[in-house]
PDB file of C-alpha atoms in Angstrom:
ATOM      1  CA  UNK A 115       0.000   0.000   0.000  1.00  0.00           C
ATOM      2  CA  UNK A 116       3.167   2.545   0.666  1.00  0.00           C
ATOM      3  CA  UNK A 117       4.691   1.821  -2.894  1.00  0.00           C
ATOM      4  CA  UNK A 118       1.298   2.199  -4.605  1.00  0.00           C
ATOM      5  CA  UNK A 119       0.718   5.752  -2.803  1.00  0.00           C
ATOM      6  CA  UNK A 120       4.343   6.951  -3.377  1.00  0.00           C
ATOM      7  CA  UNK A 121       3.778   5.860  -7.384  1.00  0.00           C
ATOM      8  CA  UNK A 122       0.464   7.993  -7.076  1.00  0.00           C
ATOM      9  CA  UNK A 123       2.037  11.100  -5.734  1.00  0.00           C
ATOM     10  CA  UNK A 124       4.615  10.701  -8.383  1.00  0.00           C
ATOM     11  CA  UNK A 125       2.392  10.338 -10.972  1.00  0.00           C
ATOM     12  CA  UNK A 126       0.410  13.686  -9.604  1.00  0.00           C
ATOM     13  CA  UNK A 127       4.204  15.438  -9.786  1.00  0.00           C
ATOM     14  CA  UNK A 128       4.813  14.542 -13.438  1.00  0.00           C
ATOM     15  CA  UNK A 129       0.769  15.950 -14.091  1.00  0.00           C
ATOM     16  CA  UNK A 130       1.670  18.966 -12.702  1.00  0.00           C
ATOM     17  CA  UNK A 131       4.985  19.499 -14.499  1.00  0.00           C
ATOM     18  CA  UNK A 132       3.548  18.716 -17.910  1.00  0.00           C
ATOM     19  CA  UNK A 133       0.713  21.508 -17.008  1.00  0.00           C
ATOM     20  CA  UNK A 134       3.744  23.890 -16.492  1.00  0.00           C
ATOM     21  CA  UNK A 135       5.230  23.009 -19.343  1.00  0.00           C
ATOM     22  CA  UNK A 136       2.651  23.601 -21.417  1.00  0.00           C
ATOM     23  CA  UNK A 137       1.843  27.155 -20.023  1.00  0.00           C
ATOM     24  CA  UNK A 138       5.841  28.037 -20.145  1.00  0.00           C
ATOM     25  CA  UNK A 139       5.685  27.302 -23.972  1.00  0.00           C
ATOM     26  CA  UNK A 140       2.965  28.582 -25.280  1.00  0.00           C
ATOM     27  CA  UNK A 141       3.241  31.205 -27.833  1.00  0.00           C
ATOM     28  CA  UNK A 142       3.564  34.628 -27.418  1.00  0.00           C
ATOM     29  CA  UNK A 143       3.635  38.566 -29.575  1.00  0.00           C
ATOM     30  CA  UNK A 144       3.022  41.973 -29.099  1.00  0.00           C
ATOM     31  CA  UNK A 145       2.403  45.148 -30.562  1.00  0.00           C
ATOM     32  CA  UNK A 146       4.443  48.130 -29.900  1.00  0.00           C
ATOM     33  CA  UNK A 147       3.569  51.575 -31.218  1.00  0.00           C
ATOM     34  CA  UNK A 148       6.412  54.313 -30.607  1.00  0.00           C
ATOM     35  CA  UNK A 149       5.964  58.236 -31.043  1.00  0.00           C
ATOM     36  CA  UNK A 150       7.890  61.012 -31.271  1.00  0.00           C
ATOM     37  CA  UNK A 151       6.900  64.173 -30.763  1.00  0.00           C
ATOM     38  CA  UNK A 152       8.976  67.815 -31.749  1.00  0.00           C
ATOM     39  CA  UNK A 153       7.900  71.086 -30.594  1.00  0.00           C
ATOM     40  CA  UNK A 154       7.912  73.997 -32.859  1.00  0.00           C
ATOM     41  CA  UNK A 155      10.038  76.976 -32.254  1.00  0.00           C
ATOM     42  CA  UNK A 156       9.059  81.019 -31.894  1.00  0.00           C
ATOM     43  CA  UNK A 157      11.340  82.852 -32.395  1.00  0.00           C
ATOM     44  CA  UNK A 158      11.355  86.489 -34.145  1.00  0.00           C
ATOM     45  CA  UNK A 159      13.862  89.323 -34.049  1.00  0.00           C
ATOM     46  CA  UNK A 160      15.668  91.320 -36.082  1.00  0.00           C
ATOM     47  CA  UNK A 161      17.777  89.456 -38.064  1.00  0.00           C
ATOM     48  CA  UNK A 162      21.490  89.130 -37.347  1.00  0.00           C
ATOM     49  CA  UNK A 163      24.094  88.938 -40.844  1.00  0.00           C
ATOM     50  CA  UNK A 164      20.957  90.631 -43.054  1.00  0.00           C
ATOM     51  CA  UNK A 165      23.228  92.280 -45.537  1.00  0.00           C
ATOM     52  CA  UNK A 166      26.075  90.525 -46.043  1.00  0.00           C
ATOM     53  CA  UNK A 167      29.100  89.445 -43.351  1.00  0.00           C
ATOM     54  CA  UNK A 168      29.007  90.583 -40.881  1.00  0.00           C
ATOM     55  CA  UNK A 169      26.360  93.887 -41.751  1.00  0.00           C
ATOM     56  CA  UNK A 170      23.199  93.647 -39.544  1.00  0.00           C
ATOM     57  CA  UNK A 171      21.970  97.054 -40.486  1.00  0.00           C
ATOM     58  CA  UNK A 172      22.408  99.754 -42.951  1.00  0.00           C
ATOM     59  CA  UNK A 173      22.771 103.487 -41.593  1.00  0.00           C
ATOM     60  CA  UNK A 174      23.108 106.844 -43.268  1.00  0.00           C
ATOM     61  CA  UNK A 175      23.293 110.219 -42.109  1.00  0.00           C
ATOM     62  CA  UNK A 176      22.820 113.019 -44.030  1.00  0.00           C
ATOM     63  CA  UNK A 177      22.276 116.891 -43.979  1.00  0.00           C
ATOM     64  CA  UNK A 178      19.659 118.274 -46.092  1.00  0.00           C
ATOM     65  CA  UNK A 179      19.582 114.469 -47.564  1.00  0.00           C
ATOM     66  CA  UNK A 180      23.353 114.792 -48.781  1.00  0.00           C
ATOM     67  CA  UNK A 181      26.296 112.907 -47.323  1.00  0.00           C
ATOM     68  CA  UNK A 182      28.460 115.229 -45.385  1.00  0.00           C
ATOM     69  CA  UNK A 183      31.496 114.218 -47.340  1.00  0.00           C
ATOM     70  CA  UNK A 184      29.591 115.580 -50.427  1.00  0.00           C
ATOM     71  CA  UNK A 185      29.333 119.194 -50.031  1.00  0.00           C
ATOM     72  CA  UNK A 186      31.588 121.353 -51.521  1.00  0.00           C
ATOM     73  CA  UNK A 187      33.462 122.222 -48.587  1.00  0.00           C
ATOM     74  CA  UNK A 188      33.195 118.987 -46.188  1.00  0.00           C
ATOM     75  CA  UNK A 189      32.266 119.367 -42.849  1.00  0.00           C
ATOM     76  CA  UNK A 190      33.488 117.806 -39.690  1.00  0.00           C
ATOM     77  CA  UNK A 191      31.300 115.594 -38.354  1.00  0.00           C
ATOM     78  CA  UNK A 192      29.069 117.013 -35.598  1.00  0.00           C
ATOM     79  CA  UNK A 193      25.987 115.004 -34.788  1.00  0.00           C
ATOM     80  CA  UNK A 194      26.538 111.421 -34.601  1.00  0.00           C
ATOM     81  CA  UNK A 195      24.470 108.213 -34.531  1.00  0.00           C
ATOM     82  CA  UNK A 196      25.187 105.022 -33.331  1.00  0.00           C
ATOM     83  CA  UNK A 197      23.192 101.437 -33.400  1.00  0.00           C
ATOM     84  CA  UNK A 198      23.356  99.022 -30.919  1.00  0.00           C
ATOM     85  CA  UNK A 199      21.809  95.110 -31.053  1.00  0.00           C
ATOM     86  CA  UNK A 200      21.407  93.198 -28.492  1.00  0.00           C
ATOM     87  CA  UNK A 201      19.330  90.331 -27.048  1.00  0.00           C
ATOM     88  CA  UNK A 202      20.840  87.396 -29.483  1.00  0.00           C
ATOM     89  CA  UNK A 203      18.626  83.870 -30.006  1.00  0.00           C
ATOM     90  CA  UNK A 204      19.343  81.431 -32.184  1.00  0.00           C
ATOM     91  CA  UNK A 205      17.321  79.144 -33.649  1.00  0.00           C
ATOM     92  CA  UNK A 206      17.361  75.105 -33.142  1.00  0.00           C
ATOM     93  CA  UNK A 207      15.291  73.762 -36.331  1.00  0.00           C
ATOM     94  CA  UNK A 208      15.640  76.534 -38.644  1.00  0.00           C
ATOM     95  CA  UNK A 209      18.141  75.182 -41.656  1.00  0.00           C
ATOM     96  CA  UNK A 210      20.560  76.587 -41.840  1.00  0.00           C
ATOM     97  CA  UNK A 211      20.290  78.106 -38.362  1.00  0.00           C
ATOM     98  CA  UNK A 212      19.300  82.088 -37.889  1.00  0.00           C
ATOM     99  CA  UNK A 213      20.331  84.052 -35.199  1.00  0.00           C
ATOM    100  CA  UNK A 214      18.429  87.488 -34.679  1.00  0.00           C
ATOM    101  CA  UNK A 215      18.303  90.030 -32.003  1.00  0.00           C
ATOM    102  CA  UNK A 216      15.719  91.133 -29.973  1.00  0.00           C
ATOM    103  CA  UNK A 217      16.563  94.555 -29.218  1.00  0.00           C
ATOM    104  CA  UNK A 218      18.096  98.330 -31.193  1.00  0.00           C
ATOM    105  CA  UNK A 219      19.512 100.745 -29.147  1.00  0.00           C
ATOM    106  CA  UNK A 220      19.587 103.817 -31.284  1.00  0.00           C
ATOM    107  CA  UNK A 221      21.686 106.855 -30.013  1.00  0.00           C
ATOM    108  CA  UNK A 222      21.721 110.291 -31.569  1.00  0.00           C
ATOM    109  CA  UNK A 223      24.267 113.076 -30.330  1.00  0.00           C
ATOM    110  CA  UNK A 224      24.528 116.513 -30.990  1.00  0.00           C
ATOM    111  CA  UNK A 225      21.430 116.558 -33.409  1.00  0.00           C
ATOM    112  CA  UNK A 226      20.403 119.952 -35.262  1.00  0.00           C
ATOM    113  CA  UNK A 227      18.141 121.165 -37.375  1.00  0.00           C
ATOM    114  CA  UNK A 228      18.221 119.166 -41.095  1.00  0.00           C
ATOM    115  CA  UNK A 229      20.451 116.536 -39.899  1.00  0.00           C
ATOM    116  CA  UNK A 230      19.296 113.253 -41.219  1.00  0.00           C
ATOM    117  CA  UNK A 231      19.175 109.669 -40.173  1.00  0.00           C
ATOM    118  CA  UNK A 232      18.124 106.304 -42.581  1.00  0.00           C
ATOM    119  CA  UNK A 233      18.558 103.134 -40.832  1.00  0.00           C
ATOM    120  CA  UNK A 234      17.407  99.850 -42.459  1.00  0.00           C
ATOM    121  CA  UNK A 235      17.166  96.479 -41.467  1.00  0.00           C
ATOM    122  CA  UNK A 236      15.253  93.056 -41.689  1.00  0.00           C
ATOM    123  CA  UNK A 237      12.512  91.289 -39.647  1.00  0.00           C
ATOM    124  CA  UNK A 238      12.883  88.062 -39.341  1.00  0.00           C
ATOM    125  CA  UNK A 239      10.689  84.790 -38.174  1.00  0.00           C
ATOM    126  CA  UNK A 240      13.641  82.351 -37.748  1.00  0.00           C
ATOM    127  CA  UNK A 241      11.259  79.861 -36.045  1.00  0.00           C
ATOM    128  CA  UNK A 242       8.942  77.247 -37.250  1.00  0.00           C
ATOM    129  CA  UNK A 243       5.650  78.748 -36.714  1.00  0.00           C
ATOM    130  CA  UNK A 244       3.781  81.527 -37.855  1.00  0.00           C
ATOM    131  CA  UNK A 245       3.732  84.715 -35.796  1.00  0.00           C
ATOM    132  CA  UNK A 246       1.346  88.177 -36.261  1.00  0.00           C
ATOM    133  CA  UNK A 247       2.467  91.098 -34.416  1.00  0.00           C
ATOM    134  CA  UNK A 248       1.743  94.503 -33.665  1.00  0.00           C
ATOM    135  CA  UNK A 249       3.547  97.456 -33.894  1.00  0.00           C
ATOM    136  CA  UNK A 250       3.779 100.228 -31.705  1.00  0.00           C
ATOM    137  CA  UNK A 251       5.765 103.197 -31.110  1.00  0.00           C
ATOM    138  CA  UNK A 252       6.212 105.896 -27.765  1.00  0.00           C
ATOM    139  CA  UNK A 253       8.599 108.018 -27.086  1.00  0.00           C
ATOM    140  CA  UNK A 254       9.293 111.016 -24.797  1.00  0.00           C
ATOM    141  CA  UNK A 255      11.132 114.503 -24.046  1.00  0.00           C
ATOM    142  CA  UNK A 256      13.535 113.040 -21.111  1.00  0.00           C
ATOM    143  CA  UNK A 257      14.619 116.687 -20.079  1.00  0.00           C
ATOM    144  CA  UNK A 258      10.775 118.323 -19.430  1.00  0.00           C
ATOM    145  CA  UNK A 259       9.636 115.165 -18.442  1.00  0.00           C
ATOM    146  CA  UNK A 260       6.944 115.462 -21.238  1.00  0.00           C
ATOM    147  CA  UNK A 261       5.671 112.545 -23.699  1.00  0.00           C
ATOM    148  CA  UNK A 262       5.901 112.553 -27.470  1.00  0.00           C
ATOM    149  CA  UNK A 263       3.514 111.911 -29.968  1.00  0.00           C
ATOM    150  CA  UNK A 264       4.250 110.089 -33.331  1.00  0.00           C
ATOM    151  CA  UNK A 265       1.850 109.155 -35.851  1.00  0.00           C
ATOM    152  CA  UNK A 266       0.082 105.743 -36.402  1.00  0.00           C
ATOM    153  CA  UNK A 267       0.544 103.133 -38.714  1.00  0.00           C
ATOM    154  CA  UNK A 268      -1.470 102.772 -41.993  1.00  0.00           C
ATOM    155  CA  UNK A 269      -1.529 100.433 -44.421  1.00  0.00           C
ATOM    156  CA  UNK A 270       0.226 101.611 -48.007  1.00  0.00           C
ATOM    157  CA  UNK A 271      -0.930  99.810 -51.191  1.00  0.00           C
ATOM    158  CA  UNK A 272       0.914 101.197 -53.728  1.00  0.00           C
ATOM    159  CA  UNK A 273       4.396 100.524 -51.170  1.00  0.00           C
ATOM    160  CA  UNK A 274       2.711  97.398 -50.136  1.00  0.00           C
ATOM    161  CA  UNK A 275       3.899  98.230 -46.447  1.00  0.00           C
ATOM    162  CA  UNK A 276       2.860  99.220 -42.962  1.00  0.00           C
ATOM    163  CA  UNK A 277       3.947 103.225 -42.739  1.00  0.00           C
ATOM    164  CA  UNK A 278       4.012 105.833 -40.268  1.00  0.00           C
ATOM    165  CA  UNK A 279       4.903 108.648 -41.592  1.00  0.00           C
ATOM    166  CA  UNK A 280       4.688 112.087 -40.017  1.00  0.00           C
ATOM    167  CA  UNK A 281       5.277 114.519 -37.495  1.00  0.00           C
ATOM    168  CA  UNK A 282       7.011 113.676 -33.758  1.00  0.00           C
ATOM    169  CA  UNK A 283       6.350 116.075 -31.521  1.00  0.00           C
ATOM    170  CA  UNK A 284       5.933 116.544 -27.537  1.00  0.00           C
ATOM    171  CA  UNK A 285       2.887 117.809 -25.647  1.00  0.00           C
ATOM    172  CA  UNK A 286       3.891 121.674 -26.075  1.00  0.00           C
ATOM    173  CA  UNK A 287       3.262 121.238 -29.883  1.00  0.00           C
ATOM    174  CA  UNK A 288       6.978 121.481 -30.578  1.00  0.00           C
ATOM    175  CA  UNK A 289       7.693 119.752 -33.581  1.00  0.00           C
ATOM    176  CA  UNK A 290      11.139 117.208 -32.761  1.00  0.00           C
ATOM    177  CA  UNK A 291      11.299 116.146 -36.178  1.00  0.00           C
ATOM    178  CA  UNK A 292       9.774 113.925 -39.301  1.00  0.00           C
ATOM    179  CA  UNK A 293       9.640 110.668 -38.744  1.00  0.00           C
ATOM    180  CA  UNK A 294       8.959 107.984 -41.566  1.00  0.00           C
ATOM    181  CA  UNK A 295       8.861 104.200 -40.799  1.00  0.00           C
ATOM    182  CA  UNK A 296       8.055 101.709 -43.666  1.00  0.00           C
ATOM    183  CA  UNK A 297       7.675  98.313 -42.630  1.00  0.00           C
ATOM    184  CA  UNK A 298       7.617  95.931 -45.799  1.00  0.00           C
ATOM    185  CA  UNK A 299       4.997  93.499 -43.761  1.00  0.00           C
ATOM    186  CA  UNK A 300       1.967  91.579 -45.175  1.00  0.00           C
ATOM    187  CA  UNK A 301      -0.880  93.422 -44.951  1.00  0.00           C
ATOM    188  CA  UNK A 302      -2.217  90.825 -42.652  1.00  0.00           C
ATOM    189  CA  UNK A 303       0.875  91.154 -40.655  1.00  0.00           C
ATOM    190  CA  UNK A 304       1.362  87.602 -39.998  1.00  0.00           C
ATOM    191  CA  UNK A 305       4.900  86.583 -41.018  1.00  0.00           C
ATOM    192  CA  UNK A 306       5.910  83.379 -41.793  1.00  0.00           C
ATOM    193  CA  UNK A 307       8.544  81.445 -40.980  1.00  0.00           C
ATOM    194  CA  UNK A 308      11.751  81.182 -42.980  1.00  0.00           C
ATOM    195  CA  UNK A 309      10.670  84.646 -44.494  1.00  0.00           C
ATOM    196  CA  UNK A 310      12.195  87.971 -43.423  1.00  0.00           C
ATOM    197  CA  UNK A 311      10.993  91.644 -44.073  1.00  0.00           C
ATOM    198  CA  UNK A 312      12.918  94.803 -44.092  1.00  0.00           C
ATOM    199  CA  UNK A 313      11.892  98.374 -42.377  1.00  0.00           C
ATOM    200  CA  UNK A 314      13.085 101.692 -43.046  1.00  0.00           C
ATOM    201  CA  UNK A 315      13.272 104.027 -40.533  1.00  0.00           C
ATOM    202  CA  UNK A 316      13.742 108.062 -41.732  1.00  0.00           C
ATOM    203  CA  UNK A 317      14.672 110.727 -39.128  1.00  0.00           C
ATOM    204  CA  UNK A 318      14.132 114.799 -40.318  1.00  0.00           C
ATOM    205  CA  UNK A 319      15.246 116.956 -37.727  1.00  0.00           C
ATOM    206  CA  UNK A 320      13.457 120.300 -37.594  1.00  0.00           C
ATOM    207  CA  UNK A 321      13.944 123.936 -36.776  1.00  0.00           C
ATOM    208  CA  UNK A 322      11.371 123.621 -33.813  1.00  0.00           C
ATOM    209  CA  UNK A 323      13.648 121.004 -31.737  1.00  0.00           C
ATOM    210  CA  UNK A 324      14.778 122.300 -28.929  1.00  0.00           C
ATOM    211  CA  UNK A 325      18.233 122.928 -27.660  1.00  0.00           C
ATOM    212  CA  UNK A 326      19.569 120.657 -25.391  1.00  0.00           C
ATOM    213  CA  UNK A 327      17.188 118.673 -25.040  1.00  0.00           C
ATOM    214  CA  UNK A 328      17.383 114.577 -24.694  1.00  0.00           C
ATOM    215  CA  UNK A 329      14.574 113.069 -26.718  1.00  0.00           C
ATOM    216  CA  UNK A 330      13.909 109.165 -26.556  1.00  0.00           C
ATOM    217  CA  UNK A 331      11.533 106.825 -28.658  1.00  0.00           C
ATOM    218  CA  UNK A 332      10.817 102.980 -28.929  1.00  0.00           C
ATOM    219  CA  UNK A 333       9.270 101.498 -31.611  1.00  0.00           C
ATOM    220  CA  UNK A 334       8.275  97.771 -30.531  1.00  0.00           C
ATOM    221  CA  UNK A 335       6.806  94.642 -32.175  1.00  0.00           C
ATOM    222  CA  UNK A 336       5.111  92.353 -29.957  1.00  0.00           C
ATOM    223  CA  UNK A 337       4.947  88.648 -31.614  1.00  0.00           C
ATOM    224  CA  UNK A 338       2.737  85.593 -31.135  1.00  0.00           C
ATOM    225  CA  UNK A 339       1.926  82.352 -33.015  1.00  0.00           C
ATOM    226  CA  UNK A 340      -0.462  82.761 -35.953  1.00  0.00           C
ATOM    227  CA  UNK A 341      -3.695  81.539 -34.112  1.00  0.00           C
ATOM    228  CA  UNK A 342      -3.270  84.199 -31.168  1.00  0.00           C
ATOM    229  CA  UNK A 343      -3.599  87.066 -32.569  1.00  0.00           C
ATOM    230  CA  UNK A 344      -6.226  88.502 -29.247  1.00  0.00           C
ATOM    231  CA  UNK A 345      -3.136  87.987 -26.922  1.00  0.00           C
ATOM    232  CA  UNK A 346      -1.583  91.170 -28.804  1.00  0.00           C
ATOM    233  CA  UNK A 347      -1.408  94.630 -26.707  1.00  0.00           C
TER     234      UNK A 347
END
């Protein structure tokens, strides 16, 4: 009677091993679905390199809209402008890669009546999406402590560009100067990316500045992506 139970319980072993076996090889797949997933970039600015190595902008000055060293009799150089950029981001998906800036410092000295300033230079989107923007500009008399007004931006057909062109003057109706900005944007200023867009920006001293006086302006363009365009000030 001992053998015959020890043969059963051996017999229930090899049951239970050949169940085990069966569920250890049974077959077996799966189905793996991977993703990736790359963020666009935003990035707009003016752009750095825009004319050629090294030239981010183009400036003139000018006195009655002639070169100083063209007059008859040259004269020394007495009012004096210089450009600043500053604020560099480069961009990561952009081929090949753009770098712009997102700031112009533009200082005048010793400005008088008829002296001129042109300044050009490029917008660029150097990102991956599409931005719209807004353009503003403010400025103000730093010595009375008094704000100046500059005119608003229309749009130009024939130019086919944004332009503000008019008078800058502060609160005591003294005229400061002539200002003319022409910004080559689409009319529904959205700009796209890859693409860039110059502006022209024209200062006319007058007569009616006054001496001594420190006068300081920003023009700036707020940016966000295409589908935003009620998140602009």
């Amino acid at each position: 009677m001992r053998s015959k139970g020890i043969v059963s319980i051996f017999a229930l072993l090899i049951l239970m091993l050949s169940i085990l076996g069966v569920a250890y090889s049974a077959w077996k797949d799966e189905v793996v679905i991977s993703g990736t997933v790359e963020m666009g970039e935003f990035i707009v600015g003016i752009l750095k390199d825009a004319y050629g190595t090294g030239v981010d902008y183009e400036l003139l000055e000018t006195t009655n809209g002639y070169p100083e060293e063209e007059f008859e009799d040259p004269k020394p150089w007495v009012a004096n402008t210089i450009v600043s950029l500053s604020g560099e981001e480069t961009s990561k998906h952009h081929t090949p890669t753009q770098t712009v800036y997102k700031s112009m410092t533009i200082t005048i000295s010793n400005a008088y009546p008829q002296y001129d300033v042109h300044l050009k230079f490029k917008l660029k989107n150097a990102g991956t999406i599409p931005a719209v923007i807004a353009v503003s500009v403010s400025g103000s008399d730093d010595t009375d402590d008094e704000d100046l007004v500059f005119p608003s931006f229309v749009w130009d057909s024939e130019k086919g560009a944004w332009v503000a062109e008019g008078s800058v003057s502060d609160t005591a109706g003294h005229e400061i100067a002539n200002i003319v900005i022409t910004a080559y944007l689409p009319k529904d200023l959205q700009l796209e990316p890859c693409n860039e867009y110059e502006v022209l920006l024209d200062l006319d001293f007058k007569q009616t500045a006054e001496e001594c006086h420190t006068y300081s302006f920003t023009v700036t363009i707020n940016a966000v992506q295409w589908n935003k365009p009620e998140e602009l000030p």
